[in-house]
Short mmCIF file of C-alpha atoms and ligand atoms in Angstrom, two decimals:
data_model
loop_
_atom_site.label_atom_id
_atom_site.label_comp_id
_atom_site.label_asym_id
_atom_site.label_seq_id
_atom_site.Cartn_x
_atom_site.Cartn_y
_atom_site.Cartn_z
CA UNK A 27 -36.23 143.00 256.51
CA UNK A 28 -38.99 141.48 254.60
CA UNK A 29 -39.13 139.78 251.07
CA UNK A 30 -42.13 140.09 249.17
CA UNK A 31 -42.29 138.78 245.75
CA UNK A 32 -44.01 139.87 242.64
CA UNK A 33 -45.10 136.96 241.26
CA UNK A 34 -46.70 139.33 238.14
CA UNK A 35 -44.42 137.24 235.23
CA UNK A 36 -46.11 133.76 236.20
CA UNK A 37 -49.00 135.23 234.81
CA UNK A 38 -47.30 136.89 232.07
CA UNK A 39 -45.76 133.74 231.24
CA UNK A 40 -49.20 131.90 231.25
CA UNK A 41 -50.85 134.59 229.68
CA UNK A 42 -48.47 134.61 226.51
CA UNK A 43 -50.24 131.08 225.66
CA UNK A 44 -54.00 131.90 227.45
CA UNK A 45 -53.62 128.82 228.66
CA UNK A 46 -53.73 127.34 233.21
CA UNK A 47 -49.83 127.10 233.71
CA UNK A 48 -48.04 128.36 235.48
CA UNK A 49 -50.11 128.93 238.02
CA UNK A 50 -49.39 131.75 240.29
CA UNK A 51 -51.35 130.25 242.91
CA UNK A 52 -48.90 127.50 242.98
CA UNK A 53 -46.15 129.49 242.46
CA UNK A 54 -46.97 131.53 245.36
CA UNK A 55 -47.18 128.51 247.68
CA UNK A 56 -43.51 127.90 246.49
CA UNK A 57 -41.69 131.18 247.05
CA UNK A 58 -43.16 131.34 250.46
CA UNK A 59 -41.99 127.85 250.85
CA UNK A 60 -39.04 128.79 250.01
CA UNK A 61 -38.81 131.83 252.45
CA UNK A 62 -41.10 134.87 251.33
CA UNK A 63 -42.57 137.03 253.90
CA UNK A 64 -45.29 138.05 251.21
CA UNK A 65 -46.65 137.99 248.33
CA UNK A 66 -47.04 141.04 245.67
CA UNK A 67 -49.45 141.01 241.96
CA UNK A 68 -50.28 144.18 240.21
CA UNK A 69 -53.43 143.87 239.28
CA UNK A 70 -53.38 146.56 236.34
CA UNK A 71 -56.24 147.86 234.20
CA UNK A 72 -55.22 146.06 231.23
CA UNK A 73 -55.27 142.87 233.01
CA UNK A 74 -52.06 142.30 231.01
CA UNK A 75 -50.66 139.37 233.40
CA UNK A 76 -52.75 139.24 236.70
CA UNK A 77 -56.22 138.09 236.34
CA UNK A 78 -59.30 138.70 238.67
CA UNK A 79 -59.73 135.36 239.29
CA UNK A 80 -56.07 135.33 240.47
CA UNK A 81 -56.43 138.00 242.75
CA UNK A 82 -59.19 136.50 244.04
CA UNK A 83 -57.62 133.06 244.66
CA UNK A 84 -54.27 134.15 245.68
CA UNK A 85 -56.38 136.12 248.66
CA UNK A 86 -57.76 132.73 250.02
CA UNK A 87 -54.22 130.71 249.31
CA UNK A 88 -51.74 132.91 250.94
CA UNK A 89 -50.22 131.84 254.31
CA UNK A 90 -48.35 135.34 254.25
CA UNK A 91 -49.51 138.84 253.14
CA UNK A 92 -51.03 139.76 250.17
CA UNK A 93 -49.61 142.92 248.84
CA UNK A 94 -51.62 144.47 246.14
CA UNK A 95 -50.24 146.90 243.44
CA UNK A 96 -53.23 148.83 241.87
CA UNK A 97 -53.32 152.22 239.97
CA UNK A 98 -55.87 154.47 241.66
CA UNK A 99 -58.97 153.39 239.40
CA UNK A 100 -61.93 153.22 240.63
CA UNK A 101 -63.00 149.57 239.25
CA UNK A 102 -59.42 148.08 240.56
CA UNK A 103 -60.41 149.63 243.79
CA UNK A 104 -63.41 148.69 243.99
CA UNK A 105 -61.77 144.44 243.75
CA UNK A 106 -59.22 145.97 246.51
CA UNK A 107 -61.72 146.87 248.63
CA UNK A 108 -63.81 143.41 248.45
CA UNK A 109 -60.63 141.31 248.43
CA UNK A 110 -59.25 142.99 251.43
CA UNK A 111 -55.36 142.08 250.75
CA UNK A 112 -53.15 142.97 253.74
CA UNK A 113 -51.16 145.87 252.22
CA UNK A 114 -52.20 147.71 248.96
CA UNK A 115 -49.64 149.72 247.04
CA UNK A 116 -50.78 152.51 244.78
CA UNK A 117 -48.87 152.99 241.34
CA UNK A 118 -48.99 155.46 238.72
CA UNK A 119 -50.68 153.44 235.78
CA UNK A 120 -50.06 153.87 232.18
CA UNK A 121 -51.57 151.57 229.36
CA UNK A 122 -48.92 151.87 227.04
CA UNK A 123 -45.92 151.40 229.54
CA UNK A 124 -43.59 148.37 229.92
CA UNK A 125 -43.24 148.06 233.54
CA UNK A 126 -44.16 150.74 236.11
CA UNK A 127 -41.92 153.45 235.21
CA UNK A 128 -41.70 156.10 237.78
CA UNK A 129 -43.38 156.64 241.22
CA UNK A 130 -46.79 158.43 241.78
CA UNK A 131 -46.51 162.27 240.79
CA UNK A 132 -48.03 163.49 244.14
CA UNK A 133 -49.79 166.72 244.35
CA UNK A 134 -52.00 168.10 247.95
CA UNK A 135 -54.86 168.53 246.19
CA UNK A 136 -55.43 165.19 243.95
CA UNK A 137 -58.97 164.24 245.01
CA UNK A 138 -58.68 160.94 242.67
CA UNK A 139 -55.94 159.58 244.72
CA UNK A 140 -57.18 160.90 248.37
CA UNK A 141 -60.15 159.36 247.59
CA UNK A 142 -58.50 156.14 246.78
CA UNK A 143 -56.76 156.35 250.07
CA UNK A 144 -59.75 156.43 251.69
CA UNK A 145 -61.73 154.24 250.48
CA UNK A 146 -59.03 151.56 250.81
CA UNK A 147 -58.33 152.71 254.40
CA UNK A 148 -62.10 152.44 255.37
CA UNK A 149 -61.79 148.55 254.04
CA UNK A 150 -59.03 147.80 256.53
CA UNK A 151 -56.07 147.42 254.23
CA UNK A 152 -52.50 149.10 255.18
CA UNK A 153 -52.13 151.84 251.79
CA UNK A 154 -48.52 152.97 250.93
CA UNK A 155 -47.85 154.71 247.84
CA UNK A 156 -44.91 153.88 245.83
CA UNK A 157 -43.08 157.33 244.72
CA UNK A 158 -39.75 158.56 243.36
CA UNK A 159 -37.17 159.35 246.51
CA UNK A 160 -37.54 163.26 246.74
CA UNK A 161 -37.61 164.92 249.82
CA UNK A 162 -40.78 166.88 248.64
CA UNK A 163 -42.71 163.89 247.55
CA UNK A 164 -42.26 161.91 250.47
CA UNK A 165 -43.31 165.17 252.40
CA UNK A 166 -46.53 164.90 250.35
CA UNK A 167 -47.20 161.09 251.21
CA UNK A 168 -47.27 161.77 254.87
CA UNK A 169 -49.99 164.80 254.43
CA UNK A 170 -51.62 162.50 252.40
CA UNK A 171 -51.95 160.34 255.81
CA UNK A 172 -50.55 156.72 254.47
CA UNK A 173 -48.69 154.87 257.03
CA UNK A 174 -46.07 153.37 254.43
CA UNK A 175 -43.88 154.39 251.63
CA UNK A 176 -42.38 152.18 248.43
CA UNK A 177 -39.56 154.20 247.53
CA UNK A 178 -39.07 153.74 243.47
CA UNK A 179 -35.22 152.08 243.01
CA UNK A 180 -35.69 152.12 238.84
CA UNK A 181 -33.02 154.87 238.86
CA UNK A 182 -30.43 153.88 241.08
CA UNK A 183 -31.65 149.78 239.20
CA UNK A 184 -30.24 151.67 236.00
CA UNK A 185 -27.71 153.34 237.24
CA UNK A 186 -25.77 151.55 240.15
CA UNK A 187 -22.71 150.74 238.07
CA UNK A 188 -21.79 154.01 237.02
CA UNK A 189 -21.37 155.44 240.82
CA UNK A 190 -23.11 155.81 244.05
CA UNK A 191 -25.21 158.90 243.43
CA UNK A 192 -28.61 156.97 243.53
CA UNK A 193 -28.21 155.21 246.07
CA UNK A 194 -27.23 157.72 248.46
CA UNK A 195 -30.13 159.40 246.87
CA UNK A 196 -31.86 156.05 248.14
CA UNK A 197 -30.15 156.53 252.11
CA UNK A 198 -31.64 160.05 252.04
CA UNK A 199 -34.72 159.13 251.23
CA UNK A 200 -35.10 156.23 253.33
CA UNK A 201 -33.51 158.33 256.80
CA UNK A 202 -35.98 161.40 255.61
CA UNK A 203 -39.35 159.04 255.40
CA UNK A 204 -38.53 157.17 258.58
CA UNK A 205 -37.48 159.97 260.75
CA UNK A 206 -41.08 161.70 259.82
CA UNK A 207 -43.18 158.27 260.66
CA UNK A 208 -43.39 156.44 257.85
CA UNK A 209 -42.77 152.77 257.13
CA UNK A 210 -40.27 152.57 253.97
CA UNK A 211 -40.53 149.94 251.98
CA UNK A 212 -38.41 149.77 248.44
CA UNK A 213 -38.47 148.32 244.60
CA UNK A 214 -38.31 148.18 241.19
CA UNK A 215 -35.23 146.74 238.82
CA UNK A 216 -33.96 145.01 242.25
CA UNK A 217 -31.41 141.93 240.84
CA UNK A 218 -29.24 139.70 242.27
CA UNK A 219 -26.59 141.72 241.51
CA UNK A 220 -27.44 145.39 242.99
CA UNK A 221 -30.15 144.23 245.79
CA UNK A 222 -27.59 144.01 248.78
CA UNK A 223 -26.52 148.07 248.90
CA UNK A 224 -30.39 148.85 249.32
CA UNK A 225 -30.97 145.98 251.22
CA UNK A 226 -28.45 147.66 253.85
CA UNK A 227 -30.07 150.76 254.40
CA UNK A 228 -31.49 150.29 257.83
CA UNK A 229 -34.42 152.07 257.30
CA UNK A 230 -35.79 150.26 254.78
CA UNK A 231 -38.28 147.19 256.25
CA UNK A 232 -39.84 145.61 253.19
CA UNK A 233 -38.64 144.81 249.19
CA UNK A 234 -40.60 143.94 247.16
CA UNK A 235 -38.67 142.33 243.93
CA UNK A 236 -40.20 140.46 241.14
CA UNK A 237 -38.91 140.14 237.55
CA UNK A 238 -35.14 139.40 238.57
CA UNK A 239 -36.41 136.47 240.66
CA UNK A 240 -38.95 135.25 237.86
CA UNK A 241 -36.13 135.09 235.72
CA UNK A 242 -33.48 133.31 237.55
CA UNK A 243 -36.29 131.06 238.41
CA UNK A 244 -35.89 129.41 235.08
CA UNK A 245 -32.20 128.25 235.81
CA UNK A 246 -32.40 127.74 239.42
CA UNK A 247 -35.98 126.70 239.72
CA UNK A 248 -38.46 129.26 242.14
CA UNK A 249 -37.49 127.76 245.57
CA UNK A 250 -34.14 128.17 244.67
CA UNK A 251 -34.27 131.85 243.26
CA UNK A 252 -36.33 132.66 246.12
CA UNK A 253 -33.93 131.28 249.10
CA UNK A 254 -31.15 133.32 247.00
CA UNK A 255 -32.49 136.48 247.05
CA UNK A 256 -33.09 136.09 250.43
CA UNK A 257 -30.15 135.09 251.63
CA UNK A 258 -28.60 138.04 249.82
CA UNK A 259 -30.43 140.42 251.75
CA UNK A 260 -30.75 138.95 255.09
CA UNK A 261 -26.15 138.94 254.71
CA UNK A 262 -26.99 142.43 253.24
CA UNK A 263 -28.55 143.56 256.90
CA UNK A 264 -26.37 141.31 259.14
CA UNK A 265 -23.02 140.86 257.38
N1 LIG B 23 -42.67 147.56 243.29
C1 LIG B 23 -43.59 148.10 242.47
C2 LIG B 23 -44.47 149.17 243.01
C3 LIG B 23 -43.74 147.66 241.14
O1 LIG B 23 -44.66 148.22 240.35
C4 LIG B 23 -42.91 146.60 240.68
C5 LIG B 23 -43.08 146.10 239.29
O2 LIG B 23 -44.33 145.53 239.15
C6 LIG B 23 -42.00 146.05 241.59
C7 LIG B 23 -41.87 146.56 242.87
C8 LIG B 23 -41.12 144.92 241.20
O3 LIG B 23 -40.22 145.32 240.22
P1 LIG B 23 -39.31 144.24 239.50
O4 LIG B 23 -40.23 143.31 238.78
O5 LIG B 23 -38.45 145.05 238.61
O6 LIG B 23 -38.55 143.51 240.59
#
């Protein structure tokens, strides 16, 4: 099981001043110090927290992966496909939103997002798609051709205390996209708290978890919310 970390609220941090800290270049170095198998930025069109110039630094400074979150623009591809990061995840994109908030709405015939694909693909970089866990969309992502999945855990993040429905929505996602040859990866609203039931599903090979570990990083320090997290999930797969 892999830990990626969105490192997004460094830069949201350091944008709410416009000012050099902190730097997620540095902060990068320390959560795979620390134990990160990658490293995850959304670059969105509203440049709200990533920057260019980070994306472009954070490509020659990681030791790891570079997992890029885009929406399928064609100017934010267009950086994708000259940066080259390892993996790039496509998101559904909304200027007005908070946070991502809901996985890609597939459909056969979008020619925006199969072109995305493409173009992506032809630059070398691993595509998955992050999307809701329905049976029918994850159908959709392997026409599409992707090799990997990020299945969208918002609703079980929101509703995990109240009983188990999501998350064995979750399982049945994660056995459905594997069995049909697809790499599952998982995130969104991950926390210390409700990480360790998803982190057990066997299927699931990569998380990808961001503003729960930004956050703690103010009490514990980065290195120290990093090795956390992972030490939840690694007891999560081998209890
Ligand atoms: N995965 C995707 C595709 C996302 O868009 C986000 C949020 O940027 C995350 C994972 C991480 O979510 P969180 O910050 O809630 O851990």
């Amino acid at each position: 099981m892999r830990l990626y970390v969105n490192i997004d609220h460094v830069a949201t941090l350091r944008e709410a001043r416009q000012t050099d800290e902190p730097d997620p270049v540095r902060a990068a170095a320390a959560c795979e110090r620390a134990g990160a198998d990658g490293i995850t930025i959304h670059l969105r069109e509203d440049r709200r927290h990533i920057q260019d110039a980070d994306v472009a630094a954070l490509s020659r400074s990681v030791h790891t992966v570079l997992n890029l979150e885009l929406g399928a623009h064609p100017e934010i591809i267009r950086i994708a496909a000259r940066v080259k990061p390892f993996q790039a995840t496509l998101v559904p994109e909304k200027r007005r939103e908070i946070t991502t908030e809901g996985g890609l709405a597939l459909r056969a015939g979008d020619r925006k997002l199969r072109g995305a694909i493409a173009r992506l693909h032809d630059a070398g970089i691993r595509v998955s798609l992050f999307i809701d866990p329905s049976r029918r969309t994850i159908d959709l992502a392997r026409a599409l051709g992707v090799p990997a999945i990020e299945i969208h855990t918002g609703t079980y993040a929101h509703t995990w205390k109240r009983g188990p429905t999501a998350l064995r929505q979750l399982r049945r996602a994660a056995a459905h996209a594997h069995e049909i040859g697809l790499a599952v990866h998982a995130g969104h609203g991950l926390t210390y708290q409700n990480v360790q039931p998803v982190a057990a599903i066997p299927e699931i090979e990569e998380l990808n978890i961001g503003h729960s570990i930004v956050s703690n990083a103010v009490y514990w320090g980065l290195a120290e919310a990093v090795r956390r997290m992972k030490t939840l999930v690694e007891t999560a797969r081998n209890p």
